[in-house]
């Protein structure tokens, strides 16, 4: 390797590490945002901010590593202040200054392990360990691959990861843009540009109060990328909603959707699986028109 190649390789590695750390910290920030979202979006159902903070300070908060914590009302209030001032970046943890110090798995390492499993369910313990070393969270010799694998197995992370709590209620918002609801309908079979007959999917977003379709488009694939296109169109035309009601499908329940909601200041609510009554307005009021 030439002398001119060395700095370039080091720089590329540093950029990769910085990117991994940023993504990990963003996932932690999204957990915090989910807790303060009712305050940010003003969807407290009659409570004022202080009452809400006081009520949830007795709740157990489960972080991605499976660890359980309780926070004082002042902490939640401070998180809301940081979000309003700096956005989602304000909720990200600061970089550690004690890398290389011999220790067992700490909370940061546990959060990283769980975050990797959430994003890559089939990832191996060895690969998680390697990425943790590359990101600078732990140093070689601090812990072993076996330690990582034992932690995953002992805590049942792959099987028992609890998703964000879902909420089930009769949705009825008083004002436009208070709540949007998105869903997908399986629709027509048409020929694509290559002459192949393919099923199409209609992804639509309805405003709960006005029943106005704020965004809708046909696609050949039902996925997160296409949902985000429709969501972007709805926000550009009518503005962001305080709440977005979604089902539990992979097109809607994913890290990218959570990240977008945090940046928009929109609270995500996922309908309970196998309860179509939670989505009756958009299914019955809109999609029946396109069934064939």
PDB file of C-alpha atoms in Angstrom:
ATOM      1  CA  UNK A   1       0.000   0.000   0.000  1.00  0.00           C
ATOM      2  CA  UNK A   2       1.352   3.391  -0.945  1.00  0.00           C
ATOM      3  CA  UNK A   3       1.647   6.254   1.479  1.00  0.00           C
ATOM      4  CA  UNK A   4      -1.092   8.144  -0.361  1.00  0.00           C
ATOM      5  CA  UNK A   5      -3.475   5.208   0.042  1.00  0.00           C
ATOM      6  CA  UNK A   6      -3.229   5.028   3.840  1.00  0.00           C
ATOM      7  CA  UNK A   7      -4.935   8.293   4.808  1.00  0.00           C
ATOM      8  CA  UNK A   8      -7.690   7.583   2.306  1.00  0.00           C
ATOM      9  CA  UNK A   9      -8.390   4.157   3.828  1.00  0.00           C
ATOM     10  CA  UNK A  10      -8.408   5.528   7.349  1.00  0.00           C
ATOM     11  CA  UNK A  11     -10.753   8.307   6.315  1.00  0.00           C
ATOM     12  CA  UNK A  12     -13.207   5.849   4.736  1.00  0.00           C
ATOM     13  CA  UNK A  13     -13.204   3.701   7.876  1.00  0.00           C
ATOM     14  CA  UNK A  14     -13.818   6.734  10.065  1.00  0.00           C
ATOM     15  CA  UNK A  15     -16.745   7.810   7.881  1.00  0.00           C
ATOM     16  CA  UNK A  16     -18.222   4.300   8.151  1.00  0.00           C
ATOM     17  CA  UNK A  17     -17.846   4.279  11.939  1.00  0.00           C
ATOM     18  CA  UNK A  18     -19.383   7.720  12.270  1.00  0.00           C
ATOM     19  CA  UNK A  19     -22.350   6.619  10.160  1.00  0.00           C
ATOM     20  CA  UNK A  20     -22.945   3.505  12.288  1.00  0.00           C
ATOM     21  CA  UNK A  21     -22.784   5.491  15.517  1.00  0.00           C
ATOM     22  CA  UNK A  22     -25.179   8.095  14.139  1.00  0.00           C
ATOM     23  CA  UNK A  23     -27.735   5.463  13.121  1.00  0.00           C
ATOM     24  CA  UNK A  24     -27.487   3.766  16.504  1.00  0.00           C
ATOM     25  CA  UNK A  25     -27.950   7.021  18.387  1.00  0.00           C
ATOM     26  CA  UNK A  26     -30.898   7.909  16.182  1.00  0.00           C
ATOM     27  CA  UNK A  27     -32.703   4.710  17.202  1.00  0.00           C
ATOM     28  CA  UNK A  28     -32.250   5.646  20.858  1.00  0.00           C
ATOM     29  CA  UNK A  29     -33.586   9.125  20.140  1.00  0.00           C
ATOM     30  CA  UNK A  30     -36.660   7.635  18.484  1.00  0.00           C
ATOM     31  CA  UNK A  31     -37.467   5.717  21.666  1.00  0.00           C
ATOM     32  CA  UNK A  32     -37.356   8.986  23.597  1.00  0.00           C
ATOM     33  CA  UNK A  33     -39.479  10.767  21.007  1.00  0.00           C
ATOM     34  CA  UNK A  34     -42.205   8.125  21.225  1.00  0.00           C
ATOM     35  CA  UNK A  35     -42.582   8.982  24.911  1.00  0.00           C
ATOM     36  CA  UNK A  36     -42.927  12.726  24.396  1.00  0.00           C
ATOM     37  CA  UNK A  37     -44.868  12.548  21.116  1.00  0.00           C
ATOM     38  CA  UNK A  38     -48.283  13.215  22.768  1.00  0.00           C
ATOM     39  CA  UNK A  39     -46.885  16.488  24.143  1.00  0.00           C
ATOM     40  CA  UNK A  40     -45.164  17.512  20.915  1.00  0.00           C
ATOM     41  CA  UNK A  41     -48.256  16.747  18.824  1.00  0.00           C
ATOM     42  CA  UNK A  42     -50.735  18.060  21.436  1.00  0.00           C
ATOM     43  CA  UNK A  43     -52.704  14.780  21.584  1.00  0.00           C
ATOM     44  CA  UNK A  44     -53.051  14.448  25.362  1.00  0.00           C
ATOM     45  CA  UNK A  45     -56.795  13.730  25.539  1.00  0.00           C
ATOM     46  CA  UNK A  46     -57.569  16.312  28.200  1.00  0.00           C
ATOM     47  CA  UNK A  47     -54.366  16.204  30.215  1.00  0.00           C
ATOM     48  CA  UNK A  48     -52.002  19.132  30.430  1.00  0.00           C
ATOM     49  CA  UNK A  49     -48.270  18.654  29.957  1.00  0.00           C
ATOM     50  CA  UNK A  50     -47.448  18.452  33.651  1.00  0.00           C
ATOM     51  CA  UNK A  51     -50.169  15.877  34.322  1.00  0.00           C
ATOM     52  CA  UNK A  52     -48.954  13.718  31.469  1.00  0.00           C
ATOM     53  CA  UNK A  53     -45.333  13.854  32.603  1.00  0.00           C
ATOM     54  CA  UNK A  54     -46.362  13.028  36.156  1.00  0.00           C
ATOM     55  CA  UNK A  55     -48.444  10.067  35.045  1.00  0.00           C
ATOM     56  CA  UNK A  56     -45.808   8.426  32.880  1.00  0.00           C
ATOM     57  CA  UNK A  57     -42.931   8.864  35.323  1.00  0.00           C
ATOM     58  CA  UNK A  58     -44.198   5.712  37.058  1.00  0.00           C
ATOM     59  CA  UNK A  59     -44.191   3.764  33.805  1.00  0.00           C
ATOM     60  CA  UNK A  60     -41.452   1.334  32.891  1.00  0.00           C
ATOM     61  CA  UNK A  61     -39.674   2.312  29.677  1.00  0.00           C
ATOM     62  CA  UNK A  62     -38.234  -0.575  27.673  1.00  0.00           C
ATOM     63  CA  UNK A  63     -35.219   0.375  25.579  1.00  0.00           C
ATOM     64  CA  UNK A  64     -34.133  -1.617  22.521  1.00  0.00           C
ATOM     65  CA  UNK A  65     -31.681  -3.628  24.624  1.00  0.00           C
ATOM     66  CA  UNK A  66     -34.528  -4.933  26.755  1.00  0.00           C
ATOM     67  CA  UNK A  67     -33.440  -2.947  29.796  1.00  0.00           C
ATOM     68  CA  UNK A  68     -36.193  -1.282  31.799  1.00  0.00           C
ATOM     69  CA  UNK A  69     -35.936   2.246  33.175  1.00  0.00           C
ATOM     70  CA  UNK A  70     -38.109   4.836  34.895  1.00  0.00           C
ATOM     71  CA  UNK A  71     -37.685   8.559  34.393  1.00  0.00           C
ATOM     72  CA  UNK A  72     -38.796  11.567  36.388  1.00  0.00           C
ATOM     73  CA  UNK A  73     -41.248  14.081  34.977  1.00  0.00           C
ATOM     74  CA  UNK A  74     -38.413  16.606  34.729  1.00  0.00           C
ATOM     75  CA  UNK A  75     -36.539  14.277  32.380  1.00  0.00           C
ATOM     76  CA  UNK A  76     -39.460  14.001  29.967  1.00  0.00           C
ATOM     77  CA  UNK A  77     -39.919  17.756  30.111  1.00  0.00           C
ATOM     78  CA  UNK A  78     -36.247  18.236  29.280  1.00  0.00           C
ATOM     79  CA  UNK A  79     -36.503  15.826  26.350  1.00  0.00           C
ATOM     80  CA  UNK A  80     -39.420  17.841  24.960  1.00  0.00           C
ATOM     81  CA  UNK A  81     -37.346  21.016  25.327  1.00  0.00           C
ATOM     82  CA  UNK A  82     -34.441  19.416  23.471  1.00  0.00           C
ATOM     83  CA  UNK A  83     -36.690  18.184  20.674  1.00  0.00           C
ATOM     84  CA  UNK A  84     -38.315  21.577  20.148  1.00  0.00           C
ATOM     85  CA  UNK A  85     -34.924  23.268  20.092  1.00  0.00           C
ATOM     86  CA  UNK A  86     -32.831  20.784  18.115  1.00  0.00           C
ATOM     87  CA  UNK A  87     -35.247  18.271  16.580  1.00  0.00           C
ATOM     88  CA  UNK A  88     -34.584  14.544  16.767  1.00  0.00           C
ATOM     89  CA  UNK A  89     -30.817  15.173  16.939  1.00  0.00           C
ATOM     90  CA  UNK A  90     -31.312  16.794  20.338  1.00  0.00           C
ATOM     91  CA  UNK A  91     -32.462  13.461  21.760  1.00  0.00           C
ATOM     92  CA  UNK A  92     -29.444  11.521  20.584  1.00  0.00           C
ATOM     93  CA  UNK A  93     -26.978  10.378  23.273  1.00  0.00           C
ATOM     94  CA  UNK A  94     -23.572  12.006  23.288  1.00  0.00           C
ATOM     95  CA  UNK A  95     -20.476  10.127  22.199  1.00  0.00           C
ATOM     96  CA  UNK A  96     -18.772   8.167  24.965  1.00  0.00           C
ATOM     97  CA  UNK A  97     -15.305   9.308  26.045  1.00  0.00           C
ATOM     98  CA  UNK A  98     -14.134   6.042  27.638  1.00  0.00           C
ATOM     99  CA  UNK A  99     -13.745   3.752  24.628  1.00  0.00           C
ATOM    100  CA  UNK A 100     -11.164   1.052  25.275  1.00  0.00           C
ATOM    101  CA  UNK A 101     -11.791   0.748  28.974  1.00  0.00           C
ATOM    102  CA  UNK A 102     -12.212  -2.885  29.986  1.00  0.00           C
ATOM    103  CA  UNK A 103     -15.821  -3.558  30.957  1.00  0.00           C
ATOM    104  CA  UNK A 104     -18.728  -5.945  30.540  1.00  0.00           C
ATOM    105  CA  UNK A 105     -21.648  -5.170  28.268  1.00  0.00           C
ATOM    106  CA  UNK A 106     -22.956  -1.753  29.241  1.00  0.00           C
ATOM    107  CA  UNK A 107     -26.248  -0.146  28.273  1.00  0.00           C
ATOM    108  CA  UNK A 108     -24.788   1.370  25.123  1.00  0.00           C
ATOM    109  CA  UNK A 109     -23.557  -2.019  23.917  1.00  0.00           C
ATOM    110  CA  UNK A 110     -26.880  -3.648  24.801  1.00  0.00           C
ATOM    111  CA  UNK A 111     -28.794  -0.999  22.885  1.00  0.00           C
ATOM    112  CA  UNK A 112     -26.534  -1.552  19.880  1.00  0.00           C
ATOM    113  CA  UNK A 113     -27.017  -5.338  19.977  1.00  0.00           C
ATOM    114  CA  UNK A 114     -30.791  -5.037  20.100  1.00  0.00           C
ATOM    115  CA  UNK A 115     -30.849  -2.359  17.414  1.00  0.00           C
ATOM    116  CA  UNK A 116     -28.893  -4.645  15.076  1.00  0.00           C
ATOM    117  CA  UNK A 117     -31.324  -7.515  15.663  1.00  0.00           C
ATOM    118  CA  UNK A 118     -34.316  -5.233  15.088  1.00  0.00           C
ATOM    119  CA  UNK A 119     -32.894  -4.059  11.763  1.00  0.00           C
ATOM    120  CA  UNK A 120     -31.427  -7.431  10.734  1.00  0.00           C
ATOM    121  CA  UNK A 121     -33.393 -10.288  12.416  1.00  0.00           C
ATOM    122  CA  UNK A 122     -31.104 -13.010  10.995  1.00  0.00           C
ATOM    123  CA  UNK A 123     -27.816 -11.324  11.904  1.00  0.00           C
ATOM    124  CA  UNK A 124     -25.336 -13.548  13.758  1.00  0.00           C
ATOM    125  CA  UNK A 125     -23.775 -12.834  17.131  1.00  0.00           C
ATOM    126  CA  UNK A 126     -20.352 -12.812  15.480  1.00  0.00           C
ATOM    127  CA  UNK A 127     -21.360 -10.099  13.015  1.00  0.00           C
ATOM    128  CA  UNK A 128     -22.932  -8.001  15.773  1.00  0.00           C
ATOM    129  CA  UNK A 129     -19.698  -8.294  17.741  1.00  0.00           C
ATOM    130  CA  UNK A 130     -17.617  -7.269  14.717  1.00  0.00           C
ATOM    131  CA  UNK A 131     -19.805  -4.241  14.025  1.00  0.00           C
ATOM    132  CA  UNK A 132     -19.704  -3.228  17.677  1.00  0.00           C
ATOM    133  CA  UNK A 133     -15.901  -3.257  17.586  1.00  0.00           C
ATOM    134  CA  UNK A 134     -15.833  -1.350  14.276  1.00  0.00           C
ATOM    135  CA  UNK A 135     -18.185   1.306  15.692  1.00  0.00           C
ATOM    136  CA  UNK A 136     -15.877   1.817  18.674  1.00  0.00           C
ATOM    137  CA  UNK A 137     -18.518   0.879  21.234  1.00  0.00           C
ATOM    138  CA  UNK A 138     -16.283  -1.820  22.689  1.00  0.00           C
ATOM    139  CA  UNK A 139     -12.661  -2.781  22.084  1.00  0.00           C
ATOM    140  CA  UNK A 140     -11.349  -6.233  21.344  1.00  0.00           C
ATOM    141  CA  UNK A 141     -10.647  -7.907  24.669  1.00  0.00           C
ATOM    142  CA  UNK A 142     -13.342  -5.999  26.528  1.00  0.00           C
ATOM    143  CA  UNK A 143     -15.898  -8.738  25.827  1.00  0.00           C
ATOM    144  CA  UNK A 144     -15.989 -11.883  23.729  1.00  0.00           C
ATOM    145  CA  UNK A 145     -18.324 -13.105  21.005  1.00  0.00           C
ATOM    146  CA  UNK A 146     -19.659 -15.631  23.517  1.00  0.00           C
ATOM    147  CA  UNK A 147     -20.643 -12.774  25.841  1.00  0.00           C
ATOM    148  CA  UNK A 148     -22.703 -11.194  23.088  1.00  0.00           C
ATOM    149  CA  UNK A 149     -24.360 -14.482  22.149  1.00  0.00           C
ATOM    150  CA  UNK A 150     -25.160 -15.325  25.780  1.00  0.00           C
ATOM    151  CA  UNK A 151     -26.726 -11.898  26.284  1.00  0.00           C
ATOM    152  CA  UNK A 152     -28.968 -12.372  23.218  1.00  0.00           C
ATOM    153  CA  UNK A 153     -30.054 -15.843  24.312  1.00  0.00           C
ATOM    154  CA  UNK A 154     -30.486 -15.074  28.020  1.00  0.00           C
ATOM    155  CA  UNK A 155     -32.688 -12.055  27.344  1.00  0.00           C
ATOM    156  CA  UNK A 156     -34.657 -13.687  24.527  1.00  0.00           C
ATOM    157  CA  UNK A 157     -34.131 -10.659  22.305  1.00  0.00           C
ATOM    158  CA  UNK A 158     -34.853 -12.435  19.045  1.00  0.00           C
ATOM    159  CA  UNK A 159     -38.136 -13.887  20.305  1.00  0.00           C
ATOM    160  CA  UNK A 160     -39.390 -11.431  22.876  1.00  0.00           C
ATOM    161  CA  UNK A 161     -38.554  -7.971  21.576  1.00  0.00           C
ATOM    162  CA  UNK A 162     -41.551  -5.875  22.511  1.00  0.00           C
ATOM    163  CA  UNK A 163     -42.642  -3.414  19.813  1.00  0.00           C
ATOM    164  CA  UNK A 164     -43.888   0.030  20.725  1.00  0.00           C
ATOM    165  CA  UNK A 165     -47.201  -0.130  22.512  1.00  0.00           C
ATOM    166  CA  UNK A 166     -50.170   0.009  20.163  1.00  0.00           C
ATOM    167  CA  UNK A 167     -53.304   1.912  20.802  1.00  0.00           C
ATOM    168  CA  UNK A 168     -56.837   0.859  19.933  1.00  0.00           C
ATOM    169  CA  UNK A 169     -59.698   3.288  20.007  1.00  0.00           C
ATOM    170  CA  UNK A 170     -62.573   4.632  17.954  1.00  0.00           C
ATOM    171  CA  UNK A 171     -60.757   7.235  15.919  1.00  0.00           C
ATOM    172  CA  UNK A 172     -62.674  10.453  15.591  1.00  0.00           C
ATOM    173  CA  UNK A 173     -60.779  13.690  15.196  1.00  0.00           C
ATOM    174  CA  UNK A 174     -62.478  17.055  15.292  1.00  0.00           C
ATOM    175  CA  UNK A 175     -60.166  19.050  13.038  1.00  0.00           C
ATOM    176  CA  UNK A 176     -58.485  18.460   9.698  1.00  0.00           C
ATOM    177  CA  UNK A 177     -54.850  17.335   9.930  1.00  0.00           C
ATOM    178  CA  UNK A 178     -55.313  16.079  13.484  1.00  0.00           C
ATOM    179  CA  UNK A 179     -55.161  12.491  12.291  1.00  0.00           C
ATOM    180  CA  UNK A 180     -54.295  10.768   9.011  1.00  0.00           C
ATOM    181  CA  UNK A 181     -54.859   7.094   8.315  1.00  0.00           C
ATOM    182  CA  UNK A 182     -52.990   5.076   5.683  1.00  0.00           C
ATOM    183  CA  UNK A 183     -53.702   1.701   4.154  1.00  0.00           C
ATOM    184  CA  UNK A 184     -53.108  -0.433   1.078  1.00  0.00           C
ATOM    185  CA  UNK A 185     -55.680  -2.095  -1.216  1.00  0.00           C
ATOM    186  CA  UNK A 186     -54.977  -4.971  -3.595  1.00  0.00           C
ATOM    187  CA  UNK A 187     -56.510  -3.818  -6.872  1.00  0.00           C
ATOM    188  CA  UNK A 188     -56.313  -4.420 -10.628  1.00  0.00           C
ATOM    189  CA  UNK A 189     -54.069  -6.649 -12.707  1.00  0.00           C
ATOM    190  CA  UNK A 190     -52.496  -4.638 -15.517  1.00  0.00           C
ATOM    191  CA  UNK A 191     -49.627  -5.017 -17.949  1.00  0.00           C
ATOM    192  CA  UNK A 192     -46.354  -3.326 -17.073  1.00  0.00           C
ATOM    193  CA  UNK A 193     -43.986  -1.693 -19.545  1.00  0.00           C
ATOM    194  CA  UNK A 194     -42.647  -5.142 -20.494  1.00  0.00           C
ATOM    195  CA  UNK A 195     -46.086  -6.551 -21.217  1.00  0.00           C
ATOM    196  CA  UNK A 196     -46.153  -8.685 -18.059  1.00  0.00           C
ATOM    197  CA  UNK A 197     -49.460  -8.858 -16.204  1.00  0.00           C
ATOM    198  CA  UNK A 198     -48.972  -7.735 -12.604  1.00  0.00           C
ATOM    199  CA  UNK A 199     -51.156  -6.896  -9.643  1.00  0.00           C
ATOM    200  CA  UNK A 200     -51.348  -3.254  -8.623  1.00  0.00           C
ATOM    201  CA  UNK A 201     -51.653  -1.767  -5.147  1.00  0.00           C
ATOM    202  CA  UNK A 202     -53.415   1.433  -4.161  1.00  0.00           C
ATOM    203  CA  UNK A 203     -51.740   3.170  -1.225  1.00  0.00           C
ATOM    204  CA  UNK A 204     -53.929   5.937   0.156  1.00  0.00           C
ATOM    205  CA  UNK A 205     -53.990   8.330   3.100  1.00  0.00           C
ATOM    206  CA  UNK A 206     -57.254   9.777   4.399  1.00  0.00           C
ATOM    207  CA  UNK A 207     -57.808  12.681   6.766  1.00  0.00           C
ATOM    208  CA  UNK A 208     -59.895  11.336   9.642  1.00  0.00           C
ATOM    209  CA  UNK A 209     -61.954  14.458  10.325  1.00  0.00           C
ATOM    210  CA  UNK A 210     -62.844  15.534   6.778  1.00  0.00           C
ATOM    211  CA  UNK A 211     -62.664  12.087   5.085  1.00  0.00           C
ATOM    212  CA  UNK A 212     -60.593  13.794   2.389  1.00  0.00           C
ATOM    213  CA  UNK A 213     -58.097  11.623   0.535  1.00  0.00           C
ATOM    214  CA  UNK A 214     -54.922  13.629   1.064  1.00  0.00           C
ATOM    215  CA  UNK A 215     -52.685  11.279  -0.899  1.00  0.00           C
ATOM    216  CA  UNK A 216     -53.147   8.220  -3.120  1.00  0.00           C
ATOM    217  CA  UNK A 217     -51.270   6.449  -5.874  1.00  0.00           C
ATOM    218  CA  UNK A 218     -51.152   3.075  -7.631  1.00  0.00           C
ATOM    219  CA  UNK A 219     -47.960   1.005  -7.522  1.00  0.00           C
ATOM    220  CA  UNK A 220     -46.714  -2.398  -8.620  1.00  0.00           C
ATOM    221  CA  UNK A 221     -45.261  -2.956  -5.133  1.00  0.00           C
ATOM    222  CA  UNK A 222     -46.643  -2.479  -1.639  1.00  0.00           C
ATOM    223  CA  UNK A 223     -43.592  -1.342   0.315  1.00  0.00           C
ATOM    224  CA  UNK A 224     -42.275   1.379   2.591  1.00  0.00           C
ATOM    225  CA  UNK A 225     -40.654   3.361  -0.210  1.00  0.00           C
ATOM    226  CA  UNK A 226     -43.962   3.772  -2.026  1.00  0.00           C
ATOM    227  CA  UNK A 227     -45.862   4.570   1.170  1.00  0.00           C
ATOM    228  CA  UNK A 228     -43.323   7.306   1.923  1.00  0.00           C
ATOM    229  CA  UNK A 229     -43.920   8.771  -1.552  1.00  0.00           C
ATOM    230  CA  UNK A 230     -47.638   9.058  -0.839  1.00  0.00           C
ATOM    231  CA  UNK A 231     -46.967  10.417   2.650  1.00  0.00           C
ATOM    232  CA  UNK A 232     -44.627  13.080   1.249  1.00  0.00           C
ATOM    233  CA  UNK A 233     -47.267  14.072  -1.301  1.00  0.00           C
ATOM    234  CA  UNK A 234     -49.902  14.386   1.441  1.00  0.00           C
ATOM    235  CA  UNK A 235     -47.668  16.565   3.610  1.00  0.00           C
ATOM    236  CA  UNK A 236     -46.719  18.817   0.693  1.00  0.00           C
ATOM    237  CA  UNK A 237     -50.358  19.334  -0.295  1.00  0.00           C
ATOM    238  CA  UNK A 238     -52.151  19.486   3.050  1.00  0.00           C
ATOM    239  CA  UNK A 239     -49.524  19.629   5.799  1.00  0.00           C
ATOM    240  CA  UNK A 240     -48.386  17.150   8.410  1.00  0.00           C
ATOM    241  CA  UNK A 241     -50.823  15.432  10.754  1.00  0.00           C
ATOM    242  CA  UNK A 242     -50.493  15.236  14.513  1.00  0.00           C
ATOM    243  CA  UNK A 243     -51.159  11.478  14.377  1.00  0.00           C
ATOM    244  CA  UNK A 244     -50.700   8.828  11.671  1.00  0.00           C
ATOM    245  CA  UNK A 245     -52.731   5.609  12.082  1.00  0.00           C
ATOM    246  CA  UNK A 246     -51.178   2.546  10.442  1.00  0.00           C
ATOM    247  CA  UNK A 247     -51.407  -1.225  10.415  1.00  0.00           C
ATOM    248  CA  UNK A 248     -48.600  -3.551  11.446  1.00  0.00           C
ATOM    249  CA  UNK A 249     -47.425  -4.547   7.965  1.00  0.00           C
ATOM    250  CA  UNK A 250     -43.779  -4.144   7.004  1.00  0.00           C
ATOM    251  CA  UNK A 251     -44.694  -1.328   4.601  1.00  0.00           C
ATOM    252  CA  UNK A 252     -45.704   0.784   7.585  1.00  0.00           C
ATOM    253  CA  UNK A 253     -43.886  -0.549  10.629  1.00  0.00           C
ATOM    254  CA  UNK A 254     -40.189   0.014  10.022  1.00  0.00           C
ATOM    255  CA  UNK A 255     -37.277   2.162  11.130  1.00  0.00           C
ATOM    256  CA  UNK A 256     -37.579   4.611   8.229  1.00  0.00           C
ATOM    257  CA  UNK A 257     -41.225   5.374   9.033  1.00  0.00           C
ATOM    258  CA  UNK A 258     -40.363   5.980  12.693  1.00  0.00           C
ATOM    259  CA  UNK A 259     -37.532   8.280  11.668  1.00  0.00           C
ATOM    260  CA  UNK A 260     -39.765  10.337   9.362  1.00  0.00           C
ATOM    261  CA  UNK A 261     -42.476  10.655  12.013  1.00  0.00           C
ATOM    262  CA  UNK A 262     -39.954  11.917  14.550  1.00  0.00           C
ATOM    263  CA  UNK A 263     -38.685  14.574  12.165  1.00  0.00           C
ATOM    264  CA  UNK A 264     -42.210  15.662  11.228  1.00  0.00           C
ATOM    265  CA  UNK A 265     -43.375  15.693  14.836  1.00  0.00           C
ATOM    266  CA  UNK A 266     -46.118  13.143  14.069  1.00  0.00           C
ATOM    267  CA  UNK A 267     -47.212  10.471  16.513  1.00  0.00           C
ATOM    268  CA  UNK A 268     -47.468   6.944  15.053  1.00  0.00           C
ATOM    269  CA  UNK A 269     -50.295   4.683  16.233  1.00  0.00           C
ATOM    270  CA  UNK A 270     -50.426   1.089  15.040  1.00  0.00           C
ATOM    271  CA  UNK A 271     -53.741  -0.770  14.909  1.00  0.00           C
ATOM    272  CA  UNK A 272     -53.901  -4.038  16.784  1.00  0.00           C
ATOM    273  CA  UNK A 273     -53.319  -6.988  14.403  1.00  0.00           C
ATOM    274  CA  UNK A 274     -56.421  -8.701  13.010  1.00  0.00           C
ATOM    275  CA  UNK A 275     -58.764  -5.897  14.021  1.00  0.00           C
ATOM    276  CA  UNK A 276     -60.021  -4.449  10.715  1.00  0.00           C
ATOM    277  CA  UNK A 277     -62.574  -2.325  12.572  1.00  0.00           C
ATOM    278  CA  UNK A 278     -59.695  -0.041  13.473  1.00  0.00           C
ATOM    279  CA  UNK A 279     -59.297   0.824   9.806  1.00  0.00           C
ATOM    280  CA  UNK A 280     -62.940   0.732   8.763  1.00  0.00           C
ATOM    281  CA  UNK A 281     -63.121   4.327   7.570  1.00  0.00           C
ATOM    282  CA  UNK A 282     -60.488   4.043   4.891  1.00  0.00           C
ATOM    283  CA  UNK A 283     -61.255   0.440   3.933  1.00  0.00           C
ATOM    284  CA  UNK A 284     -65.019   0.809   3.642  1.00  0.00           C
ATOM    285  CA  UNK A 285     -65.227   4.446   2.674  1.00  0.00           C
ATOM    286  CA  UNK A 286     -62.590   4.476  -0.056  1.00  0.00           C
ATOM    287  CA  UNK A 287     -61.161   1.183  -1.202  1.00  0.00           C
ATOM    288  CA  UNK A 288     -64.497  -0.483  -2.025  1.00  0.00           C
ATOM    289  CA  UNK A 289     -64.689   1.777  -5.054  1.00  0.00           C
ATOM    290  CA  UNK A 290     -61.670   0.152  -6.661  1.00  0.00           C
ATOM    291  CA  UNK A 291     -62.440  -3.507  -5.936  1.00  0.00           C
ATOM    292  CA  UNK A 292     -63.067  -5.666  -9.015  1.00  0.00           C
TER     293      UNK A 292
END
